[in-house]
mmCIF file of C-alpha atoms in Angstrom:
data_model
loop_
_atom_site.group_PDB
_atom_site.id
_atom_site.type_symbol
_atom_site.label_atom_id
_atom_site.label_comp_id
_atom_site.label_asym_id
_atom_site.label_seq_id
_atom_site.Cartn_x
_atom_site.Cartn_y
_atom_site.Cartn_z
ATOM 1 C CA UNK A 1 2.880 -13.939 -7.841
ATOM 2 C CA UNK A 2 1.412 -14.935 -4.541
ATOM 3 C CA UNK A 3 -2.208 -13.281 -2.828
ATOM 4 C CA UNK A 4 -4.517 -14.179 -0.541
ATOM 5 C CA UNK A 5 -7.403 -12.508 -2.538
ATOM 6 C CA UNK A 6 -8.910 -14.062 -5.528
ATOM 7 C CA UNK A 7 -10.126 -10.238 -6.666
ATOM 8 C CA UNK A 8 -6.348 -8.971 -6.903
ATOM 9 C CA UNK A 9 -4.601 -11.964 -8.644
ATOM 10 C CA UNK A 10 -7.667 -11.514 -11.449
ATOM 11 C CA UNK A 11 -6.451 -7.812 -11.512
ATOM 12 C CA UNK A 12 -2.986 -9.406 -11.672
ATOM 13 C CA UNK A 13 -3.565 -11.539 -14.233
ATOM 14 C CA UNK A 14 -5.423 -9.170 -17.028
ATOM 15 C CA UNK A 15 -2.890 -6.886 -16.032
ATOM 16 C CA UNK A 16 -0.178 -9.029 -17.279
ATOM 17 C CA UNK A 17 -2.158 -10.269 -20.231
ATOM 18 C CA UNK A 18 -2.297 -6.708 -21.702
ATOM 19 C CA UNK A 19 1.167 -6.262 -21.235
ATOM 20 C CA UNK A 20 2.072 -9.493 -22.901
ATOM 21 C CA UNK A 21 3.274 -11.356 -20.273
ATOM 22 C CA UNK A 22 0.473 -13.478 -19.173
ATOM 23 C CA UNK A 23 2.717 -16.438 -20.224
ATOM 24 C CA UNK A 24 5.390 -15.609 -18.479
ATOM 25 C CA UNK A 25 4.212 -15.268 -14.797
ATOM 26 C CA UNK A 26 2.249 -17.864 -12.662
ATOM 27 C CA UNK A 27 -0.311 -16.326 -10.122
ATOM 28 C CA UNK A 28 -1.132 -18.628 -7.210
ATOM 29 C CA UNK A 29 -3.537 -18.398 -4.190
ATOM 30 C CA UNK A 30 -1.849 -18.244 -1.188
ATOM 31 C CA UNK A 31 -1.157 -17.448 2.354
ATOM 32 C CA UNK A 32 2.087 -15.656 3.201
ATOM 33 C CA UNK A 33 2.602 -17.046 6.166
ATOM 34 C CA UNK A 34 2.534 -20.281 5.129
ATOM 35 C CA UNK A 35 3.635 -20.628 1.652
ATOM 36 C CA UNK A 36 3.476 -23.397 -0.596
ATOM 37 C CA UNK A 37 6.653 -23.743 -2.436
ATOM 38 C CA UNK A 38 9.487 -25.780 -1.208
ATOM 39 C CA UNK A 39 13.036 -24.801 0.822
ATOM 40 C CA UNK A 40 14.837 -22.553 -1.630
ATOM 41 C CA UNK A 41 12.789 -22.592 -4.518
ATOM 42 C CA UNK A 42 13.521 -19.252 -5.654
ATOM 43 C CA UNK A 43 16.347 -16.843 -6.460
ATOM 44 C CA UNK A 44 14.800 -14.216 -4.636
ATOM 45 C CA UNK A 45 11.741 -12.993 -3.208
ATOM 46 C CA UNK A 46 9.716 -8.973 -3.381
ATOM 47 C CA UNK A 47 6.764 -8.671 -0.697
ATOM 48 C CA UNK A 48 4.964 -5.196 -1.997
ATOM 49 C CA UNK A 49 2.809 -3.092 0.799
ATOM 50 C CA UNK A 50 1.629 -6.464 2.128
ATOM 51 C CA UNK A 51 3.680 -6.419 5.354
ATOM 52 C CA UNK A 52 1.139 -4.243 7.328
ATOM 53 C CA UNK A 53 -1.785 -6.718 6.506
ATOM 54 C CA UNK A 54 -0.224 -9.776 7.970
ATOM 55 C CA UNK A 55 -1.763 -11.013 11.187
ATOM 56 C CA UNK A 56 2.257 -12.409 12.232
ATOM 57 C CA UNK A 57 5.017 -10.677 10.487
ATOM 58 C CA UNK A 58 7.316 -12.649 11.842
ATOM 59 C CA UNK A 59 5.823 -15.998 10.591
ATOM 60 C CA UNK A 60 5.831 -14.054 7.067
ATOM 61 C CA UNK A 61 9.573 -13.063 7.044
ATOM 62 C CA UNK A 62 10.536 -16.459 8.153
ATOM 63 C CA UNK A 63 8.878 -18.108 5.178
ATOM 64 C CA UNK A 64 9.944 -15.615 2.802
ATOM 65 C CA UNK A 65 13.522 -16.673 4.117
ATOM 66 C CA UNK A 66 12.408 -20.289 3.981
ATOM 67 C CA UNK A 67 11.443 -20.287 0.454
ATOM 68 C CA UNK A 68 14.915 -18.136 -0.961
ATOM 69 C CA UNK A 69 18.083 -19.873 -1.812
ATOM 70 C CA UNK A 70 20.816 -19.608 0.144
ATOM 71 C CA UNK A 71 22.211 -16.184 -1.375
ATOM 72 C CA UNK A 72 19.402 -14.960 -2.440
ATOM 73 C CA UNK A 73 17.835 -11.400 -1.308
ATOM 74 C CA UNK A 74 14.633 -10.548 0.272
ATOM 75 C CA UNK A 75 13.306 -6.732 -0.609
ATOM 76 C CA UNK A 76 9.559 -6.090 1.679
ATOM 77 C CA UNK A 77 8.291 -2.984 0.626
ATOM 78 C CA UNK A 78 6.012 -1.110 3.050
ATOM 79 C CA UNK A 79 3.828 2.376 2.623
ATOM 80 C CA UNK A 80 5.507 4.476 5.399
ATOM 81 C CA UNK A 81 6.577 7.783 6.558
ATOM 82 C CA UNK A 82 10.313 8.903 5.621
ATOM 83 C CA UNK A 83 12.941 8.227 8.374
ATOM 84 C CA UNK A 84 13.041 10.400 10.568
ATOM 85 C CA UNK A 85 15.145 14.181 9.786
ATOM 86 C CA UNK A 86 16.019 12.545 6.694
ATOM 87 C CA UNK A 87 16.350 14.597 3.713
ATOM 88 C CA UNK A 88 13.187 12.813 2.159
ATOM 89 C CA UNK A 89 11.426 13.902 5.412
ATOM 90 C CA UNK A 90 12.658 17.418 5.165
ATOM 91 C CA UNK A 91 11.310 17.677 1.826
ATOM 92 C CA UNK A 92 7.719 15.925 2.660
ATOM 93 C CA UNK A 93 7.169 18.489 5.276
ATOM 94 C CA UNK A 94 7.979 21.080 3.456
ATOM 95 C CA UNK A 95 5.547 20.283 0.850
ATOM 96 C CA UNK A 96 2.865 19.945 3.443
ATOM 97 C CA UNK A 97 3.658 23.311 4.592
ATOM 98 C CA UNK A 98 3.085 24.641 1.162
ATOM 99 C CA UNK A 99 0.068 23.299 0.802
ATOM 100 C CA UNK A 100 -1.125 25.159 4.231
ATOM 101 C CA UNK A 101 0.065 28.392 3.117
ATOM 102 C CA UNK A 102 -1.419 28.277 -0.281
ATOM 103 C CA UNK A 103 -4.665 27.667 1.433
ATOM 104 C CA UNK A 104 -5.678 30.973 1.551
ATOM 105 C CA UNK A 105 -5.723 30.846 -1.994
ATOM 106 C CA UNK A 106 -7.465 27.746 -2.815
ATOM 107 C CA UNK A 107 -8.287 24.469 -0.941
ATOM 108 C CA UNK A 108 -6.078 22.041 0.236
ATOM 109 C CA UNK A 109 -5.196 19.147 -1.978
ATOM 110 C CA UNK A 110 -7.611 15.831 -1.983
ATOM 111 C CA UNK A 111 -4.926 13.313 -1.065
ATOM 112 C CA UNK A 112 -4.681 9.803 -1.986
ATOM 113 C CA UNK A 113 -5.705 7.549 -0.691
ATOM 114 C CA UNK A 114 -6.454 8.885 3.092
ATOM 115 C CA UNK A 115 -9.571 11.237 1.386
ATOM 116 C CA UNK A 116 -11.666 7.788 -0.590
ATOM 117 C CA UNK A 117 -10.857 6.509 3.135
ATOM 118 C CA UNK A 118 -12.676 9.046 4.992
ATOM 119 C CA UNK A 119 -15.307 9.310 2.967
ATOM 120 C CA UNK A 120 -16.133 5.692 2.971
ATOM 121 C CA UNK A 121 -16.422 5.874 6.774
ATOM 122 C CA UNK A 122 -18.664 8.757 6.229
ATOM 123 C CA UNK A 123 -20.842 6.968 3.512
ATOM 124 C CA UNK A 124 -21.139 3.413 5.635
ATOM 125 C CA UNK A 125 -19.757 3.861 8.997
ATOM 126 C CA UNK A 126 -16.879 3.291 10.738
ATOM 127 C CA UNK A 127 -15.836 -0.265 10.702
ATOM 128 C CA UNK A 128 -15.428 -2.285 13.853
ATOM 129 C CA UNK A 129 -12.143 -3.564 12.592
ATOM 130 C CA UNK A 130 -8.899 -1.798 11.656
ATOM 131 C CA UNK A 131 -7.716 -2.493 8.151
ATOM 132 C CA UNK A 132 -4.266 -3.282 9.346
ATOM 133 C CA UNK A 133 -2.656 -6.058 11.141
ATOM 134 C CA UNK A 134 -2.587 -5.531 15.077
ATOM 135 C CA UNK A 135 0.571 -4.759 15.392
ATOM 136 C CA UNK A 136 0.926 -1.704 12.976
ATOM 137 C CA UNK A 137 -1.540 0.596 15.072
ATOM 138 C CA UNK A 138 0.184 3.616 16.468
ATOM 139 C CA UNK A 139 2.887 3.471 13.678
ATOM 140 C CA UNK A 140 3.371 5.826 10.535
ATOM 141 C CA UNK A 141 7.195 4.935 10.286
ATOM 142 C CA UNK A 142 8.210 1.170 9.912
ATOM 143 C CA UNK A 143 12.576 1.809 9.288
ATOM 144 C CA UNK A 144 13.261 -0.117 12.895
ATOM 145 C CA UNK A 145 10.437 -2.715 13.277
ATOM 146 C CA UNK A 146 10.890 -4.236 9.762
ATOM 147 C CA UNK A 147 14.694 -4.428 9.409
ATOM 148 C CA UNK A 148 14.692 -5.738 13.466
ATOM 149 C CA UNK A 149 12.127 -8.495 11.903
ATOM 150 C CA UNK A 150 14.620 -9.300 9.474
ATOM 151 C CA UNK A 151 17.917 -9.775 11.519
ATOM 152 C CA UNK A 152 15.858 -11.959 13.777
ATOM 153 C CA UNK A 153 15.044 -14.036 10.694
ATOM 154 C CA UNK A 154 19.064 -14.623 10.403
ATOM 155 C CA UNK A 155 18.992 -12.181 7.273
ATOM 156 C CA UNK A 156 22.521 -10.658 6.883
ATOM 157 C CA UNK A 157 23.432 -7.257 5.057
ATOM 158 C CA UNK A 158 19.984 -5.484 5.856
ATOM 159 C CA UNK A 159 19.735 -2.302 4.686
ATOM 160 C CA UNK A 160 17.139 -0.148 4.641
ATOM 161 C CA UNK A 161 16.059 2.936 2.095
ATOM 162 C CA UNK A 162 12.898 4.878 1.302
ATOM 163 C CA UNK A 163 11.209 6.290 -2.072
ATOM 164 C CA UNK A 164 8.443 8.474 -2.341
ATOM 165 C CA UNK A 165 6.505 10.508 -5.200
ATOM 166 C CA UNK A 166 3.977 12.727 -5.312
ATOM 167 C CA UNK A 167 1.581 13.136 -8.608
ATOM 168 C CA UNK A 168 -0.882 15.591 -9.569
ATOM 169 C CA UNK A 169 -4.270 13.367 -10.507
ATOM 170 C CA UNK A 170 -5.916 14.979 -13.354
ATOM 171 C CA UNK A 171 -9.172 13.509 -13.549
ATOM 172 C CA UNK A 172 -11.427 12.166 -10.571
ATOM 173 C CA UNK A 173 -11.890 8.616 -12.734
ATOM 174 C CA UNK A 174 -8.096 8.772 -12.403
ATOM 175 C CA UNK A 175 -8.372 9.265 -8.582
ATOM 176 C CA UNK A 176 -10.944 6.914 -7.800
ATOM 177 C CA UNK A 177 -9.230 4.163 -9.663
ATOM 178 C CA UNK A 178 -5.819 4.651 -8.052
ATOM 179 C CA UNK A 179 -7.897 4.542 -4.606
ATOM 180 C CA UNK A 180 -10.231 1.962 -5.131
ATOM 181 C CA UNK A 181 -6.942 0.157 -6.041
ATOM 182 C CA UNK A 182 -4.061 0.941 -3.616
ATOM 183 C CA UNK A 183 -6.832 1.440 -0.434
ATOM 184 C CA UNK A 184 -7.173 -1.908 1.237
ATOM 185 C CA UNK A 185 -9.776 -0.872 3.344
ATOM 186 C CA UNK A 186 -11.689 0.987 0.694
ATOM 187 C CA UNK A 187 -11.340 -1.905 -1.384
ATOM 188 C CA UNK A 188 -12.749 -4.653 1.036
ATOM 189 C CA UNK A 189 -15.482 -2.604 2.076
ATOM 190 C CA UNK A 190 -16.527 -1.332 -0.678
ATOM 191 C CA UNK A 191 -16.535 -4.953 -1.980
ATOM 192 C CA UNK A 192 -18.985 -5.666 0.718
ATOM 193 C CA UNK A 193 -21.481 -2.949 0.233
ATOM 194 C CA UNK A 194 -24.311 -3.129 -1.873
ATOM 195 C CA UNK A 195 -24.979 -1.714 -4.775
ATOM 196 C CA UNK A 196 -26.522 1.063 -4.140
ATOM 197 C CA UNK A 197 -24.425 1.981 -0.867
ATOM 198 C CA UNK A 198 -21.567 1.431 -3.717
ATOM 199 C CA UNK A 199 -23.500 4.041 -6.639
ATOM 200 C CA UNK A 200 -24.128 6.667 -3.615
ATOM 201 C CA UNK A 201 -20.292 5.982 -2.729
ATOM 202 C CA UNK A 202 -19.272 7.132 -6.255
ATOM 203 C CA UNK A 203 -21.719 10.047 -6.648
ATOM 204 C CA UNK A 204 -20.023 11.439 -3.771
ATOM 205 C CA UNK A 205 -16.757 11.023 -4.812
ATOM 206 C CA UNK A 206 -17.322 12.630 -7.785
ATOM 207 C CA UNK A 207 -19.335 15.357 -6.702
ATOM 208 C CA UNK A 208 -16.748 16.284 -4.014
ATOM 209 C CA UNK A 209 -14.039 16.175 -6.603
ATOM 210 C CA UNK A 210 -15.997 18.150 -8.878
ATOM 211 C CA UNK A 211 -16.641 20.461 -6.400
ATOM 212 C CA UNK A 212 -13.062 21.198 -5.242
ATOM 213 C CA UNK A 213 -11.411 21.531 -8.851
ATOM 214 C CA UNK A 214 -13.990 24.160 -9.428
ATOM 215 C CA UNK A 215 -12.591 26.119 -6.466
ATOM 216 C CA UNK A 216 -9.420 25.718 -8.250
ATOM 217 C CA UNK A 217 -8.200 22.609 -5.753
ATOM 218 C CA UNK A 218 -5.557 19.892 -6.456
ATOM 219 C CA UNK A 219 -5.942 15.958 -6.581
ATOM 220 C CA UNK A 220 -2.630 14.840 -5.630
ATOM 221 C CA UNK A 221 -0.989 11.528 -4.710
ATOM 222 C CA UNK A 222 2.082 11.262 -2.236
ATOM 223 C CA UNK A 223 3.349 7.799 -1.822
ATOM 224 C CA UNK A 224 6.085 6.533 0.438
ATOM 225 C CA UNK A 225 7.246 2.929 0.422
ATOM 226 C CA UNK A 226 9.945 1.631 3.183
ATOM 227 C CA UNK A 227 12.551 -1.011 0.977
ATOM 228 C CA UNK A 228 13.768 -3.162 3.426
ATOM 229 C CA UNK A 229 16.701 -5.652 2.240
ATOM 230 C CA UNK A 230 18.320 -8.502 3.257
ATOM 231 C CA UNK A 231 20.170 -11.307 2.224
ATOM 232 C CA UNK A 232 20.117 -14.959 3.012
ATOM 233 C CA UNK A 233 23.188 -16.464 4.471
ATOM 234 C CA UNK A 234 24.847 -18.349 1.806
ATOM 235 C CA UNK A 235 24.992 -21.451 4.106
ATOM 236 C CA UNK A 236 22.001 -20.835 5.515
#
């Protein structure tokens, strides 16, 4: 397991621990881009909602390419919007639409993770940096730029497929954790507050949640993740 970020391989690594498998998996430091394993040192290679963080995509795919044997497959997962008029589509919207016409009734749902988002920005500012790599801004659907990333990186049999889930959160400790967790930008920043910016942070959030399940509101978490595959020509 490769990161950039000391925090997330410790995460990674008492993670695997409980599970019993801290034997079994080596976590390294390092830079996607420029990866520190030899030509074809691995069967195959998973990049997990990563993609949109990397300054050069491009550079990324062609060392995940680099490092795969010839035959081998490449999966890069990113968070993303169903394709569009898809059935999975379909069925997000109409969810969404639910949730507006129930709103008479009771609030809207708290979503993951866009709601710990907002309220960081409203707790210590806007940043003056976006959380994701340049080249991601305007986009909520990644089907066409990732698999065109990957033909140009001489994969062959790219194919492309999308899986989503949505979970009702019961408690707000539950909520915050999955946030604190999946949110890269309310991870870093909240990483780089103090402590007390951080203790307000959490008061809030828990106050709010409070607040909502006692109007009878949800705590929900709809995910989407983009699987983009391809394989690496055998004499490649």
């Amino acid at each position: 397991g490769v990161d950039l970020s000391t925090g997330m391989l410790e995460t990674a690594r008492r993670l695997a621990a409980e599970r019993g498998l801290g034997g079994a998996i080596e976590f390294v430091q390092g830079d996607a881009e420029h990866l520190g394993f030899e030509d074809a040192s691995f069967d195959a290679v998973v990049s997990l909602y990563a993609l949109r963080h990397f300054p050069d995509p491009a550079q990324a795919i062609r060392e995940m390419r680099r490092v795969c044997r010839p035959g081998g497959q490449v999966v890069v997962g990113v968070g993303s919007g169903a394709p569009l008029l898809s059935p999975d589509f379909v069925r997000r919207q109409l969810e969404r639409l639910a949730d507006a016409a129930g709103s008479a009734i009771r609030p809207r749902p708290l979503e993951a993770t866009g709601f710990l988002d907002r309220l960081v920005d409203e707790q210590l500012g806007t940043p003056d940096t976006a959380p994701d790599a340049a080249w991601t801004h305007g986009r909520t659907r990644f089907d066409s730029p990732v698999a065109a990333l990957m033909r140009e990186a001489d994969f062959r049999a790219v194919r492309v497929s999308w899986a989503g889930q949505s979970a009702r959160i019961a408690s707000s400790d539950d909520f915050w954790r999955l946030q604190i967790t999946l949110s890269t930008r309310a991870r870093k920043r909240y990483a780089q507050s103090t402590p007390e910016q951080q203790r307000r942070l959490r008061e809030a959030f828990d106050l709010r949640c409070a607040e909502h399940r006692a109007r009878g509101g949800r705590m929900i978490y709809r995910s989407g993740a983009l699987l983009t595959r391809g394989v690496r020509p055998p004499s490649g």
